[in-house]
PDB file of C-alpha atoms in Angstrom:
ATOM      1  CA  UNK A  45      65.551 -70.891  47.856  1.00 50.00           C
ATOM      2  CA  UNK A  46      64.232 -73.310  45.224  1.00 85.00           C
ATOM      3  CA  UNK A  47      64.500 -72.287  41.566  1.00 92.00           C
ATOM      4  CA  UNK A  48      61.258 -72.499  39.595  1.00 97.00           C
ATOM      5  CA  UNK A  49      62.838 -71.352  36.316  1.00 98.00           C
ATOM      6  CA  UNK A  50      66.505 -71.668  35.380  1.00 97.00           C
ATOM      7  CA  UNK A  51      68.048 -70.982  31.979  1.00 97.00           C
ATOM      8  CA  UNK A  52      71.631 -71.718  30.950  1.00 97.00           C
ATOM      9  CA  UNK A  53      73.018 -69.815  27.959  1.00 97.00           C
ATOM     10  CA  UNK A  54      69.531 -69.766  26.426  1.00 97.00           C
ATOM     11  CA  UNK A  55      69.765 -68.521  22.825  1.00 97.00           C
ATOM     12  CA  UNK A  56      67.221 -67.882  20.061  1.00 97.00           C
ATOM     13  CA  UNK A  57      68.019 -66.938  16.472  1.00 96.00           C
ATOM     14  CA  UNK A  58      65.572 -66.037  13.730  1.00 94.00           C
ATOM     15  CA  UNK A  59      67.558 -66.581  10.526  1.00 90.00           C
ATOM     16  CA  UNK A  60      70.790 -64.676  11.238  1.00 89.00           C
ATOM     17  CA  UNK A  61      69.367 -62.403  13.938  1.00 93.00           C
ATOM     18  CA  UNK A  62      70.150 -63.421  17.527  1.00 95.00           C
ATOM     19  CA  UNK A  63      67.069 -62.191  19.399  1.00 96.00           C
ATOM     20  CA  UNK A  64      68.046 -63.846  22.693  1.00 96.00           C
ATOM     21  CA  UNK A  65      71.792 -63.906  23.302  1.00 95.00           C
ATOM     22  CA  UNK A  66      73.243 -66.568  25.650  1.00 96.00           C
ATOM     23  CA  UNK A  67      71.045 -65.800  28.647  1.00 95.00           C
ATOM     24  CA  UNK A  68      71.304 -67.063  32.227  1.00 97.00           C
ATOM     25  CA  UNK A  69      68.223 -66.385  34.327  1.00 97.00           C
ATOM     26  CA  UNK A  70      66.666 -67.859  37.440  1.00 97.00           C
ATOM     27  CA  UNK A  71      63.326 -67.301  39.133  1.00 97.00           C
ATOM     28  CA  UNK A  72      63.080 -68.398  42.747  1.00 96.00           C
ATOM     29  CA  UNK A  73      60.054 -69.748  44.539  1.00 96.00           C
ATOM     30  CA  UNK A  74      57.806 -67.024  45.962  1.00 96.00           C
ATOM     31  CA  UNK A  75      59.153 -64.126  43.865  1.00 97.00           C
ATOM     32  CA  UNK A  76      57.212 -61.588  41.857  1.00 97.00           C
ATOM     33  CA  UNK A  77      59.760 -60.730  39.166  1.00 97.00           C
ATOM     34  CA  UNK A  78      59.250 -57.971  36.586  1.00 95.00           C
ATOM     35  CA  UNK A  79      60.832 -58.370  33.158  1.00 94.00           C
ATOM     36  CA  UNK A  80      61.383 -54.878  31.741  1.00 89.00           C
ATOM     37  CA  UNK A  81      62.435 -53.924  28.238  1.00 85.00           C
ATOM     38  CA  UNK A  82      61.437 -51.874  25.211  1.00 83.00           C
ATOM     39  CA  UNK A  83      59.567 -53.420  22.293  1.00 82.00           C
ATOM     40  CA  UNK A  84      61.938 -55.777  20.483  1.00 85.00           C
ATOM     41  CA  UNK A  85      64.174 -56.235  23.548  1.00 88.00           C
ATOM     42  CA  UNK A  86      63.412 -59.971  23.629  1.00 92.00           C
ATOM     43  CA  UNK A  87      60.851 -60.146  26.466  1.00 92.00           C
ATOM     44  CA  UNK A  88      58.096 -61.987  24.604  1.00 92.00           C
ATOM     45  CA  UNK A  89      60.585 -64.276  22.852  1.00 95.00           C
ATOM     46  CA  UNK A  90      62.060 -65.276  26.198  1.00 96.00           C
ATOM     47  CA  UNK A  91      58.604 -65.994  27.649  1.00 96.00           C
ATOM     48  CA  UNK A  92      57.583 -67.996  24.567  1.00 96.00           C
ATOM     49  CA  UNK A  93      60.719 -70.113  24.960  1.00 97.00           C
ATOM     50  CA  UNK A  94      59.726 -70.825  28.568  1.00 97.00           C
ATOM     51  CA  UNK A  95      56.190 -71.717  27.457  1.00 96.00           C
ATOM     52  CA  UNK A  96      57.423 -74.062  24.729  1.00 95.00           C
ATOM     53  CA  UNK A  97      55.850 -71.944  21.968  1.00 95.00           C
ATOM     54  CA  UNK A  98      59.346 -71.503  20.511  1.00 96.00           C
ATOM     55  CA  UNK A  99      62.281 -73.892  20.560  1.00 96.00           C
ATOM     56  CA  UNK A 100      65.689 -72.576  21.657  1.00 96.00           C
ATOM     57  CA  UNK A 101      68.497 -72.392  19.134  1.00 96.00           C
ATOM     58  CA  UNK A 102      70.949 -73.300  21.888  1.00 97.00           C
ATOM     59  CA  UNK A 103      71.056 -73.535  25.662  1.00 97.00           C
ATOM     60  CA  UNK A 104      68.897 -75.178  28.284  1.00 97.00           C
ATOM     61  CA  UNK A 105      65.680 -74.457  30.181  1.00 97.00           C
ATOM     62  CA  UNK A 106      64.931 -76.048  33.537  1.00 97.00           C
ATOM     63  CA  UNK A 107      61.495 -75.809  35.167  1.00 97.00           C
ATOM     64  CA  UNK A 108      61.218 -77.094  38.729  1.00 96.00           C
ATOM     65  CA  UNK A 109      64.588 -78.767  38.166  1.00 94.00           C
ATOM     66  CA  UNK A 110      63.322 -80.682  35.113  1.00 95.00           C
ATOM     67  CA  UNK A 111      64.756 -80.320  31.600  1.00 94.00           C
ATOM     68  CA  UNK A 112      64.766 -82.024  28.205  1.00 91.00           C
ATOM     69  CA  UNK A 113      61.955 -84.554  27.774  1.00 92.00           C
ATOM     70  CA  UNK A 114      60.579 -83.784  31.241  1.00 95.00           C
ATOM     71  CA  UNK A 115      59.874 -80.133  30.390  1.00 94.00           C
ATOM     72  CA  UNK A 116      56.360 -80.773  29.082  1.00 91.00           C
ATOM     73  CA  UNK A 117      55.441 -82.446  32.349  1.00 92.00           C
ATOM     74  CA  UNK A 118      56.992 -79.588  34.359  1.00 95.00           C
ATOM     75  CA  UNK A 119      55.060 -77.017  32.298  1.00 95.00           C
ATOM     76  CA  UNK A 120      51.815 -78.483  33.675  1.00 93.00           C
ATOM     77  CA  UNK A 121      52.782 -76.799  36.945  1.00 95.00           C
ATOM     78  CA  UNK A 122      52.996 -73.437  35.135  1.00 96.00           C
ATOM     79  CA  UNK A 123      50.283 -71.036  33.964  1.00 96.00           C
ATOM     80  CA  UNK A 124      51.211 -69.021  30.866  1.00 96.00           C
ATOM     81  CA  UNK A 125      49.478 -65.937  29.432  1.00 94.00           C
ATOM     82  CA  UNK A 126      51.852 -64.914  26.655  1.00 90.00           C
ATOM     83  CA  UNK A 127      49.270 -63.483  24.284  1.00 78.00           C
ATOM     84  CA  UNK A 128      45.642 -62.540  24.937  1.00 74.00           C
ATOM     85  CA  UNK A 129      43.775 -65.858  25.209  1.00 76.00           C
ATOM     86  CA  UNK A 130      41.180 -66.584  22.531  1.00 88.00           C
ATOM     87  CA  UNK A 131      37.815 -67.068  24.174  1.00 96.00           C
ATOM     88  CA  UNK A 132      34.458 -67.759  22.519  1.00 96.00           C
ATOM     89  CA  UNK A 133      32.643 -64.402  22.377  1.00 96.00           C
ATOM     90  CA  UNK A 134      29.159 -65.945  22.732  1.00 97.00           C
ATOM     91  CA  UNK A 135      30.150 -68.076  25.740  1.00 97.00           C
ATOM     92  CA  UNK A 136      29.955 -67.084  29.384  1.00 96.00           C
ATOM     93  CA  UNK A 137      33.024 -67.394  31.617  1.00 96.00           C
ATOM     94  CA  UNK A 138      31.824 -70.794  32.864  1.00 96.00           C
ATOM     95  CA  UNK A 139      31.239 -72.091  29.325  1.00 96.00           C
ATOM     96  CA  UNK A 140      34.641 -70.871  28.157  1.00 96.00           C
ATOM     97  CA  UNK A 141      36.481 -72.407  31.099  1.00 96.00           C
ATOM     98  CA  UNK A 142      34.519 -75.655  30.763  1.00 96.00           C
ATOM     99  CA  UNK A 143      35.734 -75.935  27.153  1.00 96.00           C
ATOM    100  CA  UNK A 144      39.369 -75.481  28.236  1.00 94.00           C
ATOM    101  CA  UNK A 145      38.921 -77.796  31.244  1.00 95.00           C
ATOM    102  CA  UNK A 146      37.832 -80.639  28.956  1.00 95.00           C
ATOM    103  CA  UNK A 147      40.487 -79.780  26.349  1.00 92.00           C
ATOM    104  CA  UNK A 148      43.254 -79.870  28.978  1.00 91.00           C
ATOM    105  CA  UNK A 149      42.008 -83.002  30.732  1.00 91.00           C
ATOM    106  CA  UNK A 150      41.397 -81.329  34.102  1.00 92.00           C
ATOM    107  CA  UNK A 151      39.128 -83.667  36.050  1.00 92.00           C
ATOM    108  CA  UNK A 152      37.861 -81.331  38.778  1.00 92.00           C
ATOM    109  CA  UNK A 153      34.768 -79.494  37.462  1.00 92.00           C
ATOM    110  CA  UNK A 154      34.533 -77.420  40.649  1.00 94.00           C
ATOM    111  CA  UNK A 155      37.891 -75.836  39.815  1.00 95.00           C
ATOM    112  CA  UNK A 156      36.090 -73.530  37.335  1.00 96.00           C
ATOM    113  CA  UNK A 157      34.046 -71.955  40.130  1.00 95.00           C
ATOM    114  CA  UNK A 158      37.086 -71.747  42.390  1.00 95.00           C
ATOM    115  CA  UNK A 159      39.164 -69.783  39.868  1.00 96.00           C
ATOM    116  CA  UNK A 160      36.257 -67.470  38.976  1.00 96.00           C
ATOM    117  CA  UNK A 161      35.915 -66.700  42.686  1.00 95.00           C
ATOM    118  CA  UNK A 162      39.671 -66.029  42.941  1.00 94.00           C
ATOM    119  CA  UNK A 163      39.665 -63.528  40.035  1.00 94.00           C
ATOM    120  CA  UNK A 164      36.412 -61.837  41.065  1.00 92.00           C
ATOM    121  CA  UNK A 165      34.180 -63.045  38.228  1.00 94.00           C
ATOM    122  CA  UNK A 166      31.938 -65.413  40.221  1.00 93.00           C
ATOM    123  CA  UNK A 167      28.975 -63.016  39.994  1.00 92.00           C
ATOM    124  CA  UNK A 168      29.201 -62.616  36.200  1.00 90.00           C
ATOM    125  CA  UNK A 169      27.678 -65.997  35.376  1.00 84.00           C
ATOM    126  CA  UNK A 170      25.264 -64.827  32.663  1.00 89.00           C
ATOM    127  CA  UNK A 171      27.411 -62.202  30.962  1.00 94.00           C
ATOM    128  CA  UNK A 172      28.965 -63.269  27.658  1.00 96.00           C
ATOM    129  CA  UNK A 173      32.659 -62.730  27.005  1.00 96.00           C
ATOM    130  CA  UNK A 174      31.928 -60.232  24.208  1.00 95.00           C
ATOM    131  CA  UNK A 175      30.267 -57.963  26.785  1.00 95.00           C
ATOM    132  CA  UNK A 176      33.240 -58.004  29.166  1.00 93.00           C
ATOM    133  CA  UNK A 177      35.342 -54.949  29.877  1.00 91.00           C
ATOM    134  CA  UNK A 178      39.061 -55.170  29.083  1.00 89.00           C
ATOM    135  CA  UNK A 179      39.840 -55.700  32.763  1.00 90.00           C
ATOM    136  CA  UNK A 180      37.313 -58.548  33.012  1.00 92.00           C
ATOM    137  CA  UNK A 181      38.824 -60.178  29.913  1.00 92.00           C
ATOM    138  CA  UNK A 182      42.290 -60.042  31.466  1.00 91.00           C
ATOM    139  CA  UNK A 183      40.967 -61.500  34.707  1.00 93.00           C
ATOM    140  CA  UNK A 184      39.347 -64.365  32.793  1.00 95.00           C
ATOM    141  CA  UNK A 185      42.711 -64.926  31.092  1.00 95.00           C
ATOM    142  CA  UNK A 186      44.332 -65.231  34.526  1.00 95.00           C
ATOM    143  CA  UNK A 187      41.489 -67.574  35.617  1.00 95.00           C
ATOM    144  CA  UNK A 188      42.385 -69.783  32.653  1.00 95.00           C
ATOM    145  CA  UNK A 189      46.036 -69.758  33.801  1.00 95.00           C
ATOM    146  CA  UNK A 190      44.897 -70.853  37.267  1.00 96.00           C
ATOM    147  CA  UNK A 191      42.668 -73.688  36.026  1.00 95.00           C
ATOM    148  CA  UNK A 192      45.385 -76.318  36.378  1.00 93.00           C
ATOM    149  CA  UNK A 193      46.368 -75.108  39.902  1.00 95.00           C
ATOM    150  CA  UNK A 194      49.833 -73.875  38.838  1.00 96.00           C
ATOM    151  CA  UNK A 195      52.724 -73.064  41.163  1.00 97.00           C
ATOM    152  CA  UNK A 196      54.009 -70.317  38.837  1.00 98.00           C
ATOM    153  CA  UNK A 197      52.409 -67.761  36.506  1.00 97.00           C
ATOM    154  CA  UNK A 198      54.191 -66.268  33.485  1.00 97.00           C
ATOM    155  CA  UNK A 199      52.309 -63.204  32.234  1.00 96.00           C
ATOM    156  CA  UNK A 200      53.197 -61.085  29.206  1.00 93.00           C
ATOM    157  CA  UNK A 201      51.740 -57.565  29.426  1.00 89.00           C
ATOM    158  CA  UNK A 202      48.650 -58.510  31.506  1.00 90.00           C
ATOM    159  CA  UNK A 203      47.839 -54.855  32.270  1.00 87.00           C
ATOM    160  CA  UNK A 204      48.348 -53.528  28.744  1.00 82.00           C
ATOM    161  CA  UNK A 205      45.366 -51.459  27.575  1.00 81.00           C
ATOM    162  CA  UNK A 206      43.667 -51.347  30.975  1.00 86.00           C
ATOM    163  CA  UNK A 207      42.354 -48.231  32.659  1.00 86.00           C
ATOM    164  CA  UNK A 208      43.556 -47.195  36.131  1.00 86.00           C
ATOM    165  CA  UNK A 209      40.856 -49.192  37.900  1.00 88.00           C
ATOM    166  CA  UNK A 210      41.554 -52.302  35.824  1.00 87.00           C
ATOM    167  CA  UNK A 211      45.289 -52.058  36.506  1.00 89.00           C
ATOM    168  CA  UNK A 212      44.668 -51.761  40.248  1.00 90.00           C
ATOM    169  CA  UNK A 213      42.369 -54.818  40.174  1.00 90.00           C
ATOM    170  CA  UNK A 214      44.979 -56.957  38.399  1.00 91.00           C
ATOM    171  CA  UNK A 215      47.719 -55.758  40.767  1.00 93.00           C
ATOM    172  CA  UNK A 216      45.650 -56.653  43.847  1.00 93.00           C
ATOM    173  CA  UNK A 217      44.793 -60.030  42.323  1.00 94.00           C
ATOM    174  CA  UNK A 218      48.426 -60.900  41.565  1.00 96.00           C
ATOM    175  CA  UNK A 219      49.591 -59.815  45.024  1.00 96.00           C
ATOM    176  CA  UNK A 220      46.837 -61.944  46.584  1.00 95.00           C
ATOM    177  CA  UNK A 221      47.848 -64.979  44.487  1.00 96.00           C
ATOM    178  CA  UNK A 222      51.459 -64.518  45.542  1.00 97.00           C
ATOM    179  CA  UNK A 223      50.819 -63.909  49.242  1.00 96.00           C
ATOM    180  CA  UNK A 224      47.863 -66.225  49.923  1.00 94.00           C
ATOM    181  CA  UNK A 225      48.399 -68.993  47.379  1.00 93.00           C
ATOM    182  CA  UNK A 226      52.233 -68.841  47.313  1.00 94.00           C
ATOM    183  CA  UNK A 227      52.201 -68.583  43.516  1.00 97.00           C
ATOM    184  CA  UNK A 228      55.483 -67.404  41.964  1.00 98.00           C
ATOM    185  CA  UNK A 229      55.008 -64.763  39.237  1.00 98.00           C
ATOM    186  CA  UNK A 230      57.091 -63.619  36.263  1.00 98.00           C
ATOM    187  CA  UNK A 231      55.479 -60.587  34.639  1.00 96.00           C
ATOM    188  CA  UNK A 232      56.422 -58.248  31.798  1.00 92.00           C
ATOM    189  CA  UNK A 233      54.885 -54.840  31.215  1.00 83.00           C
ATOM    190  CA  UNK A 234      55.587 -51.370  29.840  1.00 73.00           C
ATOM    191  CA  UNK A 235      53.725 -49.718  32.723  1.00 76.00           C
ATOM    192  CA  UNK A 236      56.777 -49.305  34.898  1.00 78.00           C
ATOM    193  CA  UNK A 237      55.265 -47.351  37.771  1.00 79.00           C
ATOM    194  CA  UNK A 238      52.770 -50.181  38.223  1.00 81.00           C
ATOM    195  CA  UNK A 239      55.528 -52.799  38.237  1.00 86.00           C
ATOM    196  CA  UNK A 240      57.254 -50.873  41.003  1.00 85.00           C
ATOM    197  CA  UNK A 241      54.154 -51.301  43.187  1.00 88.00           C
ATOM    198  CA  UNK A 242      53.883 -55.011  42.416  1.00 93.00           C
ATOM    199  CA  UNK A 243      57.267 -56.648  41.853  1.00 95.00           C
ATOM    200  CA  UNK A 244      59.954 -57.614  44.353  1.00 93.00           C
ATOM    201  CA  UNK A 245      62.650 -57.972  41.702  1.00 95.00           C
ATOM    202  CA  UNK A 246      63.364 -56.119  38.447  1.00 93.00           C
ATOM    203  CA  UNK A 247      65.190 -57.658  35.488  1.00 93.00           C
ATOM    204  CA  UNK A 248      66.076 -55.231  32.669  1.00 90.00           C
ATOM    205  CA  UNK A 249      66.559 -56.754  29.204  1.00 91.00           C
ATOM    206  CA  UNK A 250      68.049 -55.025  26.169  1.00 90.00           C
ATOM    207  CA  UNK A 251      68.781 -56.601  22.770  1.00 91.00           C
ATOM    208  CA  UNK A 252      68.280 -60.080  24.207  1.00 94.00           C
ATOM    209  CA  UNK A 253      70.706 -59.513  27.101  1.00 94.00           C
ATOM    210  CA  UNK A 254      69.939 -59.007  30.795  1.00 94.00           C
ATOM    211  CA  UNK A 255      71.625 -55.689  31.557  1.00 90.00           C
ATOM    212  CA  UNK A 256      70.612 -55.391  35.214  1.00 90.00           C
ATOM    213  CA  UNK A 257      68.927 -57.512  37.869  1.00 94.00           C
ATOM    214  CA  UNK A 258      67.765 -55.585  40.948  1.00 91.00           C
ATOM    215  CA  UNK A 259      65.848 -56.231  44.143  1.00 92.00           C
ATOM    216  CA  UNK A 260      63.167 -53.727  45.090  1.00 89.00           C
ATOM    217  CA  UNK A 261      65.513 -52.337  47.751  1.00 86.00           C
ATOM    218  CA  UNK A 262      68.312 -51.843  45.208  1.00 85.00           C
ATOM    219  CA  UNK A 263      65.927 -50.123  42.822  1.00 83.00           C
ATOM    220  CA  UNK A 264      64.695 -47.822  45.587  1.00 77.00           C
ATOM    221  CA  UNK A 265      68.318 -46.934  46.300  1.00 74.00           C
ATOM    222  CA  UNK A 266      68.938 -46.133  42.635  1.00 72.00           C
ATOM    223  CA  UNK A 267      65.761 -44.088  42.311  1.00 71.00           C
ATOM    224  CA  UNK A 268      66.053 -42.335  45.671  1.00 70.00           C
ATOM    225  CA  UNK A 269      65.329 -38.693  46.225  1.00 77.00           C
ATOM    226  CA  UNK A 270      68.148 -36.151  46.243  1.00 84.00           C
ATOM    227  CA  UNK A 271      68.559 -32.420  46.797  1.00 88.00           C
ATOM    228  CA  UNK A 272      69.755 -30.167  43.989  1.00 91.00           C
ATOM    229  CA  UNK A 273      71.262 -26.808  44.985  1.00 92.00           C
ATOM    230  CA  UNK A 274      72.623 -23.952  42.917  1.00 94.00           C
ATOM    231  CA  UNK A 275      74.734 -21.587  45.027  1.00 95.00           C
ATOM    232  CA  UNK A 276      77.087 -18.624  44.492  1.00 95.00           C
ATOM    233  CA  UNK A 277      80.075 -20.392  46.095  1.00 94.00           C
ATOM    234  CA  UNK A 278      80.084 -24.193  45.843  1.00 93.00           C
ATOM    235  CA  UNK A 279      83.473 -24.585  47.571  1.00 94.00           C
ATOM    236  CA  UNK A 280      82.290 -22.709  50.673  1.00 95.00           C
ATOM    237  CA  UNK A 281      78.960 -24.584  50.622  1.00 95.00           C
ATOM    238  CA  UNK A 282      80.834 -27.915  50.462  1.00 94.00           C
ATOM    239  CA  UNK A 283      82.951 -27.001  53.511  1.00 94.00           C
ATOM    240  CA  UNK A 284      79.855 -26.001  55.486  1.00 95.00           C
ATOM    241  CA  UNK A 285      78.045 -29.228  54.578  1.00 94.00           C
ATOM    242  CA  UNK A 286      81.017 -31.353  55.699  1.00 93.00           C
ATOM    243  CA  UNK A 287      81.280 -29.455  58.983  1.00 93.00           C
ATOM    244  CA  UNK A 288      77.544 -29.789  59.703  1.00 93.00           C
ATOM    245  CA  UNK A 289      77.100 -33.449  58.675  1.00 93.00           C
ATOM    246  CA  UNK A 290      80.056 -35.816  59.085  1.00 90.00           C
ATOM    247  CA  UNK A 291      78.497 -38.534  56.908  1.00 92.00           C
ATOM    248  CA  UNK A 292      77.066 -36.289  54.191  1.00 91.00           C
ATOM    249  CA  UNK A 293      77.227 -37.607  50.612  1.00 90.00           C
ATOM    250  CA  UNK A 294      77.227 -34.997  47.878  1.00 92.00           C
ATOM    251  CA  UNK A 295      78.648 -34.158  44.467  1.00 90.00           C
ATOM    252  CA  UNK A 296      79.849 -30.759  43.301  1.00 92.00           C
ATOM    253  CA  UNK A 297      78.882 -30.168  39.675  1.00 91.00           C
ATOM    254  CA  UNK A 298      79.845 -27.402  37.233  1.00 89.00           C
ATOM    255  CA  UNK A 299      78.042 -24.046  37.437  1.00 90.00           C
ATOM    256  CA  UNK A 300      78.078 -24.085  41.262  1.00 92.00           C
ATOM    257  CA  UNK A 301      75.559 -26.893  41.475  1.00 92.00           C
ATOM    258  CA  UNK A 302      75.580 -29.423  44.330  1.00 94.00           C
ATOM    259  CA  UNK A 303      73.649 -32.694  44.543  1.00 90.00           C
ATOM    260  CA  UNK A 304      73.112 -33.957  48.099  1.00 91.00           C
ATOM    261  CA  UNK A 305      72.340 -37.680  48.204  1.00 83.00           C
ATOM    262  CA  UNK A 306      71.482 -38.196  51.891  1.00 86.00           C
ATOM    263  CA  UNK A 307      69.942 -36.135  54.703  1.00 87.00           C
ATOM    264  CA  UNK A 308      67.262 -35.242  52.143  1.00 85.00           C
ATOM    265  CA  UNK A 309      64.648 -34.934  54.901  1.00 84.00           C
ATOM    266  CA  UNK A 310      66.740 -32.092  56.435  1.00 89.00           C
ATOM    267  CA  UNK A 311      66.483 -29.905  53.332  1.00 89.00           C
ATOM    268  CA  UNK A 312      65.009 -26.935  55.202  1.00 90.00           C
ATOM    269  CA  UNK A 313      67.765 -26.977  57.842  1.00 93.00           C
ATOM    270  CA  UNK A 314      70.480 -27.282  55.183  1.00 93.00           C
ATOM    271  CA  UNK A 315      69.077 -24.338  53.252  1.00 93.00           C
ATOM    272  CA  UNK A 316      68.853 -22.206  56.425  1.00 92.00           C
ATOM    273  CA  UNK A 317      72.406 -23.148  57.489  1.00 94.00           C
ATOM    274  CA  UNK A 318      73.934 -22.156  54.147  1.00 94.00           C
ATOM    275  CA  UNK A 319      72.106 -18.815  54.002  1.00 94.00           C
ATOM    276  CA  UNK A 320      73.009 -18.052  57.648  1.00 94.00           C
ATOM    277  CA  UNK A 321      76.695 -18.546  56.803  1.00 95.00           C
ATOM    278  CA  UNK A 322      76.606 -16.190  53.819  1.00 95.00           C
ATOM    279  CA  UNK A 323      76.065 -18.630  50.940  1.00 94.00           C
ATOM    280  CA  UNK A 324      73.489 -17.378  48.447  1.00 94.00           C
ATOM    281  CA  UNK A 325      71.177 -20.258  47.478  1.00 94.00           C
ATOM    282  CA  UNK A 326      69.837 -19.478  44.005  1.00 92.00           C
ATOM    283  CA  UNK A 327      67.993 -22.765  43.517  1.00 91.00           C
ATOM    284  CA  UNK A 328      66.928 -25.450  45.964  1.00 91.00           C
ATOM    285  CA  UNK A 329      64.767 -28.385  44.987  1.00 88.00           C
ATOM    286  CA  UNK A 330      64.143 -32.041  45.700  1.00 83.00           C
ATOM    287  CA  UNK A 331      64.149 -34.443  42.787  1.00 78.00           C
ATOM    288  CA  UNK A 332      63.861 -38.184  42.338  1.00 71.00           C
ATOM    289  CA  UNK A 333      65.052 -40.436  39.574  1.00 65.00           C
ATOM    290  CA  UNK A 334      61.893 -42.432  38.905  1.00 66.00           C
ATOM    291  CA  UNK A 335      61.679 -45.941  37.501  1.00 67.00           C
ATOM    292  CA  UNK A 336      60.891 -44.758  33.974  1.00 70.00           C
ATOM    293  CA  UNK A 337      63.924 -42.475  33.922  1.00 70.00           C
ATOM    294  CA  UNK A 338      66.132 -45.201  35.290  1.00 72.00           C
ATOM    295  CA  UNK A 339      64.805 -47.702  32.763  1.00 73.00           C
ATOM    296  CA  UNK A 340      65.248 -45.330  29.829  1.00 68.00           C
ATOM    297  CA  UNK A 341      68.751 -44.495  30.974  1.00 69.00           C
ATOM    298  CA  UNK A 342      69.583 -48.161  31.290  1.00 69.00           C
ATOM    299  CA  UNK A 343      68.218 -49.447  27.993  1.00 62.00           C
ATOM    300  CA  UNK A 344      69.398 -46.428  26.027  1.00 64.00           C
ATOM    301  CA  UNK A 345      72.862 -46.548  27.547  1.00 54.00           C
ATOM    302  CA  UNK A 346      72.662 -43.297  29.534  1.00 48.00           C
ATOM    303  CA  UNK A 347      73.320 -44.785  32.979  1.00 46.00           C
ATOM    304  CA  UNK A 348      76.905 -45.655  33.740  1.00 40.00           C
ATOM    305  CA  UNK A 349      76.554 -46.846  37.338  1.00 40.00           C
TER     306      UNK A 349
END
């Protein structure tokens, strides 16, 4: 698969503080990749380096296989929304985009109407930017990113501050751009449950270092449901589980607790089987490690696996 973005030992220092430590990262064509990290983890700095808003201290950036002096040309194939775009409050969407079209030397005037149609603002021709909702403002920001017909979007917190409806609109829009227009997307956000619905890959960053890089399938595996049992005799319960299910995966914890990691859908049968064979089940519940818990464990050093 072709790499859209590739970094080699990318490093950024501010005075003596190394905000991005030698970082190797690649984004492949067609991906929706989520960049996840707490405030100060280095997310925005990394995206600003890709956008050319900051210069690296060391290392190399390649965009579409181009580097060095060719980067500026390659960036024309990218759409960046690193900070909330500054639009003219008294201008309509068309007037704002016309200003940026001229400023950026984009010849096709019809492109303005095309991108407004894509982001769902085609019917808001008379409304001024100052009267837009937060969701509409974010959609106009994405329309601006799309003005130059990019192959890749890099979006920093595009759903920050939106209500539930606004978040859903942006998610649907980004999925449509990826699926119908084959646009590759790199997105950062703090709204982790939303990222789980959108992204196909999850890159966790902490103190300027990528600490984990997971596919959606791997993340699902790590955040899968499990059964938690508290019994009066964990040794007997373990023997019964092994006899009943040859491939059962479980852990025996202190205080007669057992975590069962597979056959979760057979919880009722497992409970009945243990009770029938004289094991008192004091507690029986299903629990899932969600994305937020996994993320917090990862960036705060609680997860060891």
